[in-house]
Coordinates of C-alpha atoms in Angstrom, one line a residue:
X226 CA 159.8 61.3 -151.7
X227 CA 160.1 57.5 -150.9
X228 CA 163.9 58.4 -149.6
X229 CA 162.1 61.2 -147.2
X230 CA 159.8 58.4 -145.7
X231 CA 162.4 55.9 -145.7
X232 CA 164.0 58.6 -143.5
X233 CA 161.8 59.5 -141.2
X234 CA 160.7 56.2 -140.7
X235 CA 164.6 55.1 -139.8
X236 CA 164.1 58.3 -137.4
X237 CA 161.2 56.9 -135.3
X238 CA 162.6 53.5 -135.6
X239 CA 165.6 54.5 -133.5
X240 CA 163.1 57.1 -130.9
X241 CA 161.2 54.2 -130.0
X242 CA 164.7 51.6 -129.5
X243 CA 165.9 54.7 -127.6
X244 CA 163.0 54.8 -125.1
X245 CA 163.7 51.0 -124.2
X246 CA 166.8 51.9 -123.0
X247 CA 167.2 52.5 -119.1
X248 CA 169.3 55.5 -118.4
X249 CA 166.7 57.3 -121.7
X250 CA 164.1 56.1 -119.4
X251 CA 165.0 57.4 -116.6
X252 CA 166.1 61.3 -118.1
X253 CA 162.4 61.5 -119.6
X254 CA 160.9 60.9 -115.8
X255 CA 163.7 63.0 -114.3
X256 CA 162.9 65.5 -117.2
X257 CA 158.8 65.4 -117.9
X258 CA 158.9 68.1 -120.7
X259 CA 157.6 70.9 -118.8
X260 CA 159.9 74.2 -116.7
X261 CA 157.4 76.0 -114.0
X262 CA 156.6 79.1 -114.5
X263 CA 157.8 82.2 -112.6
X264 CA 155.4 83.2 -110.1
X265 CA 152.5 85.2 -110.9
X266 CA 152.2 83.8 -114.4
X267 CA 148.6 83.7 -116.5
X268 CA 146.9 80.5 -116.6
X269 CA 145.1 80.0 -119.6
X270 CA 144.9 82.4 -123.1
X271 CA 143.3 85.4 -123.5
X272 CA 140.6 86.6 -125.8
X273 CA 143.3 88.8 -127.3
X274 CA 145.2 86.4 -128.0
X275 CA 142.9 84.6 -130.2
X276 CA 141.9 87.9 -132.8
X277 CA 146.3 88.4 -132.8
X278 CA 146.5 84.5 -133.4
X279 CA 144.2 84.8 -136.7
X280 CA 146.0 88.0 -137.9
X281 CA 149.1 86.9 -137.9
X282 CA 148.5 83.5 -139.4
X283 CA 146.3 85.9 -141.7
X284 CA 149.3 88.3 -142.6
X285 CA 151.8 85.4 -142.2
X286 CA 150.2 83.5 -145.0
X287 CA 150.0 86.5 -147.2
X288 CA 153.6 87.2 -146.5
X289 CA 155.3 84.0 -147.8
X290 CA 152.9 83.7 -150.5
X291 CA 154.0 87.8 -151.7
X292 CA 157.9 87.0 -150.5
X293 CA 158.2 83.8 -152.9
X294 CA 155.9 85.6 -155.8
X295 CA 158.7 88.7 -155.3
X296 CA 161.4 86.1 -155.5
X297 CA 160.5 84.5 -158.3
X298 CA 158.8 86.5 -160.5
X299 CA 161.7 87.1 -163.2
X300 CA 159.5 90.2 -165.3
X301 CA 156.7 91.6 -163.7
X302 CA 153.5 92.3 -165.1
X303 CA 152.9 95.9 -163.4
X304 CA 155.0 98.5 -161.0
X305 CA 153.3 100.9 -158.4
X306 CA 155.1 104.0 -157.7
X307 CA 154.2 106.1 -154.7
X308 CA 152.0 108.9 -154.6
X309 CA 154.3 112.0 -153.3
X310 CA 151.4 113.9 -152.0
X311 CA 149.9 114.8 -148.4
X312 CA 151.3 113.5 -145.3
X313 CA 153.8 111.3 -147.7
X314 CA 155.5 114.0 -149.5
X315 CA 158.6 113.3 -149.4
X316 CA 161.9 115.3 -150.9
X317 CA 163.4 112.3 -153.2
X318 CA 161.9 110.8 -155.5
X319 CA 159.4 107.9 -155.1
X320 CA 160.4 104.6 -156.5
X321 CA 158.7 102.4 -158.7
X322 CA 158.4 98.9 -157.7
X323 CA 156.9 95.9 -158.6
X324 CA 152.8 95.1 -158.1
X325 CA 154.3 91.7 -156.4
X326 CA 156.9 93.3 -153.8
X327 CA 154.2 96.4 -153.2
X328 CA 151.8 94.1 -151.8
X329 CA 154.4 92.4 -149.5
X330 CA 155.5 95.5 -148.2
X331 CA 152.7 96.2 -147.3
X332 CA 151.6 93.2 -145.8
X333 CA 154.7 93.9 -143.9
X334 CA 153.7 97.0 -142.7
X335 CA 150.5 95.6 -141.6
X336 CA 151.9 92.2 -140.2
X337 CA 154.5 94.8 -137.8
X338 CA 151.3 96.9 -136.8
X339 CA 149.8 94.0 -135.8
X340 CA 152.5 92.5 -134.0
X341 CA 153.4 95.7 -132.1
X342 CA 149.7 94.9 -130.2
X343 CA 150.7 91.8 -129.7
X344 CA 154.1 92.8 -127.6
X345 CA 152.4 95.3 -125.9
X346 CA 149.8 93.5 -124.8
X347 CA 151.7 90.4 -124.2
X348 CA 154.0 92.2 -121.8
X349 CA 150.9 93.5 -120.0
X350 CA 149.2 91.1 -119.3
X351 CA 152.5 88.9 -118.0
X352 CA 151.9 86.3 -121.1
X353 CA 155.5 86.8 -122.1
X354 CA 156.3 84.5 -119.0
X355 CA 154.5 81.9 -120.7
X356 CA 157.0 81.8 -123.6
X357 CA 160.1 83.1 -122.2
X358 CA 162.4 80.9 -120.8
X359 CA 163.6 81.3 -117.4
X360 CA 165.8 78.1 -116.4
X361 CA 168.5 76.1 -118.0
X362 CA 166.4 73.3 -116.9
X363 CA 164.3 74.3 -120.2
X364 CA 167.1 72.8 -122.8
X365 CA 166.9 68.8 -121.2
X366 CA 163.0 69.8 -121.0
X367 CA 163.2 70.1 -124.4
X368 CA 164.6 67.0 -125.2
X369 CA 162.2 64.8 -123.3
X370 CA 159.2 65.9 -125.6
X371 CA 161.1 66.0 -128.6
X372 CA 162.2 62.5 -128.0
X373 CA 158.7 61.7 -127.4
X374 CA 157.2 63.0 -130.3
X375 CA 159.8 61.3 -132.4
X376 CA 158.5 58.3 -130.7
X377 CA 155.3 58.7 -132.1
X378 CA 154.6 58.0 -128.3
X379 CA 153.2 61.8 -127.7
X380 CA 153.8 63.7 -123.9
X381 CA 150.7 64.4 -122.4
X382 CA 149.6 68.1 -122.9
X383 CA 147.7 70.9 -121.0
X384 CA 148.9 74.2 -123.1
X385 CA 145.9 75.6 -121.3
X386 CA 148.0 75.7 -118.1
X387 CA 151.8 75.6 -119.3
X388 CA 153.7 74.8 -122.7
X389 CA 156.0 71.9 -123.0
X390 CA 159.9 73.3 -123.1
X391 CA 159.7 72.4 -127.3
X392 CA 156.7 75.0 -127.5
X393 CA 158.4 77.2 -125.1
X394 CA 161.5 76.9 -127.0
X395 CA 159.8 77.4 -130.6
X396 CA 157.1 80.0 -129.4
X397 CA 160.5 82.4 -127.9
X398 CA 162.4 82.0 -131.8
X399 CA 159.4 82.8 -133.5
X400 CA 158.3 85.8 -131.6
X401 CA 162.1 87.0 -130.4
X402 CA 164.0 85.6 -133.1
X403 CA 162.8 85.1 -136.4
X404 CA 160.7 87.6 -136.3
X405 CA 162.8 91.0 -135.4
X406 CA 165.3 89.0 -138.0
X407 CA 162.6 89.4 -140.5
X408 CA 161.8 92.9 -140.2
X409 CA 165.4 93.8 -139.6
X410 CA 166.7 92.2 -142.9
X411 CA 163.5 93.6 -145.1
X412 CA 163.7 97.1 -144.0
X413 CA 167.8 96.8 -145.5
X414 CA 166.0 95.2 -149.0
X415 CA 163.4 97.7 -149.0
X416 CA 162.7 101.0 -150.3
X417 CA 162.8 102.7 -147.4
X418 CA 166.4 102.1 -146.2
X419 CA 168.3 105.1 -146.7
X420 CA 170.3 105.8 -150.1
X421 CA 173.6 107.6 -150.2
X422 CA 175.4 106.3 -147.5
X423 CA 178.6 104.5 -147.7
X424 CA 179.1 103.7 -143.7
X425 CA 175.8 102.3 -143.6
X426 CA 176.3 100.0 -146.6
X427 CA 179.7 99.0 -145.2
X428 CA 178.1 97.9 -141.3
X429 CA 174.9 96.2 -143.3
X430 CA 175.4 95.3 -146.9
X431 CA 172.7 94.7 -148.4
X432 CA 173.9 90.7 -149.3
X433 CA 174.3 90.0 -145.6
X434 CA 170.4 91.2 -145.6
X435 CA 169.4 88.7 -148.8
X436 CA 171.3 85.8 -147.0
X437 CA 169.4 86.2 -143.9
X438 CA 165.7 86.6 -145.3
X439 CA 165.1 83.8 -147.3
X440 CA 166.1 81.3 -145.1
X441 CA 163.8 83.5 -142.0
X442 CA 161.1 82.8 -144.6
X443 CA 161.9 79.1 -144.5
X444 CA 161.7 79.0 -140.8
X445 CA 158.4 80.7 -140.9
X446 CA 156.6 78.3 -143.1
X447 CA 158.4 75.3 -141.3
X448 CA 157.0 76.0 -138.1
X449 CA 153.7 77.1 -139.2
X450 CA 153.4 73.3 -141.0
X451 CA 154.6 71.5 -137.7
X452 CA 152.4 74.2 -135.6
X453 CA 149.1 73.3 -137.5
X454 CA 150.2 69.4 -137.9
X455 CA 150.6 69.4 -133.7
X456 CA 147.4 71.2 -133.3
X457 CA 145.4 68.9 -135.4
X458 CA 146.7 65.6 -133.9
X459 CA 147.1 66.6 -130.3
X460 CA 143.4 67.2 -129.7
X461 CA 142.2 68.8 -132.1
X462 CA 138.7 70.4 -130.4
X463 CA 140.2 71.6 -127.2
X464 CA 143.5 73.2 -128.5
X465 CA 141.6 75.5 -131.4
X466 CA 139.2 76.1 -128.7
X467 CA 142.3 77.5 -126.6
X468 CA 143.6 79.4 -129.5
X469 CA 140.3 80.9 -131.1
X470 CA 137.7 80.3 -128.3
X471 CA 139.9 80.8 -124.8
X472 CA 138.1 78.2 -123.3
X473 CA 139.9 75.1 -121.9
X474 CA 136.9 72.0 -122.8
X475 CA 136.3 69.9 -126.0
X476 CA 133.5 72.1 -127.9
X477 CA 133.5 72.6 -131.4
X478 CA 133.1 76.8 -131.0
X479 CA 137.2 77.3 -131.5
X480 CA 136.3 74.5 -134.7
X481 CA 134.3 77.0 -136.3
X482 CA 136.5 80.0 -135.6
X483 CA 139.2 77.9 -137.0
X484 CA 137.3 77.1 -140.2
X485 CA 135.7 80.8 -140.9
X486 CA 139.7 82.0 -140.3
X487 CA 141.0 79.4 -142.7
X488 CA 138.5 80.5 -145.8
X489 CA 139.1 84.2 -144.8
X490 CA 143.0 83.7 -145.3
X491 CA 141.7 81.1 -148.6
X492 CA 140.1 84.0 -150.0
X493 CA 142.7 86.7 -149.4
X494 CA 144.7 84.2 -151.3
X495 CA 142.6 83.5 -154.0
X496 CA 142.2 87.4 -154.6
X497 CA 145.7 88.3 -154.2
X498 CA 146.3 88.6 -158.1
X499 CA 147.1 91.3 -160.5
X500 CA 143.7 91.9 -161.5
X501 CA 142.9 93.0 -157.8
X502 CA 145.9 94.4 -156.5
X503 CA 145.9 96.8 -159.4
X504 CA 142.6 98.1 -158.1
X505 CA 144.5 97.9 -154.7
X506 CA 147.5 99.6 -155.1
X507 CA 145.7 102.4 -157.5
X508 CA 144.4 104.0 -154.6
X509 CA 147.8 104.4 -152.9
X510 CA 149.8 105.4 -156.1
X511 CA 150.1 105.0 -159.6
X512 CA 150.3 101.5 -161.2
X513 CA 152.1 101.4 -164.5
X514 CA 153.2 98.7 -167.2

């Protein structure tokens, strides 16, 4: 711990001797932090995107708490096997699995739902030029505010209007990236990937799939910690009130959106045990020893 402060302390130490130096001077004026937007671009966030913002931190939350409980959980306490009945009759046989990696599916399922809106009506309603890079100019962008905030000496921001290159950067991995990554490696680990085929299991071995999803579920909870850390200490008032409220002034309304979310997803937490995901799960199959 003292060797990670240490650290990071070394790493603003040299930001701030690197920001005294001319030619570093002159790149962050040349580069301010910020690429324009492509013409016809939304100013400001919608009301949409403040209900998808809460579900996915809802479901994301859920997720990595489920995906680490299914990794290390060495003998667990209950399996749910699926009910073969109705609309999800299927020919083979279901498969029992664990209460833990049950719950996480689902979740998954839920979390894909969810996020299938969210393209959709991204795309729509042209927000996907907010996030999308559309310049090389974006990369030196980048830079700039990253050397900044190393700094401790922060760019000025106005995400009402348009994202630094950083966000633009992060925002694009975590939406196009990491998370088609996620679902792409989990539906090879779950159940529902097809059995009996050799040609398959040669082009996407199931390893290859193991290798790649833990270290998605890293990234996940890496930038959710920095995301929430920026928010806080970049103004804190007027960005949850662009997130939750989609309002661009100081009030405390996106506050108390922000704090109802955060005990909702503390909650879902707190009741996401055995005890109430057998009850769960019992109405979707059968939960056995």
């Amino acid at each position: 711990m003292v060797l990670a402060v240490l650290v990071m302390a070394l790493f603003v130490f040299l930001a701030k001797w690197a920001r005294t130096l001319g030619p570093v001077q002159d790149f962050v004026l040349r580069y301010p932090g910020h690429s324009e937007h492509p013409a016809g671009a939304p100013v400001g966030l919608s009301v949409w995107l403040g209900w998808q913002h809460f579900l996915n931190a809802f479901f994301l939350v859920l997720i990595i708490r489920s995906g680490w409980l299914v990794r290390a959980t060495a003998r667990p306490k209950a399996y749910w096997t699926r009910k073969s009945t109705g609309i999800f009759k299927t020919k083979s046989e279901p498969v029992k699995i664990s209460l833990e990696l049950w719950f996480h599916l689902s979740l998954d399922v839920l979390w894909l739902l969810n996020g299938a809106v969210f393209m959709v009506l991204l795309f729509i309603s042209g927000g996907w030029m907010r996030i999308v890079p559309t310049g090389w100019d974006i990369f030196p962008n980048a830079v700039s505010p990253a050397l900044q905030y190393a700094s401790l000496d922060w760019p000025l921001e106005n995400g009402w209007i348009n994202y630094n290159a950083l966000q633009v950067l992060a925002y694009f991995a975590i939406v196009f990236i990491a998370s088609p990554l996620a679902v792409i490696t989990g539906v090879r680990m779950s159940p529902a990937w097809p059995k009996g085929h050799p040609a398959l299991e040669r082009i996407y071995p199931m390893e290859a799939a193991r290798k790649a999803h833990f270290p998605v579920l890293l990234f996940f909870t890496a930038f959710a910690t920095m995301h929430v850390a920026l928010v806080l200490s970049t103004g804190a008032l007027r960005n949850l009130n662009h997130m939750f409220a989609s309002r661009d002034d100081a009030g405390w309304v996106g506050f108390g959106i922000f704090a109802v979310s955060v005990a909702v997803m503390a909650t879902a937490s707190i009741l996401a045990r055995p005890t109430f995901l057998r009850q769960l799960a019992s109405l979707t199959g059968k939960v056995s020893k």
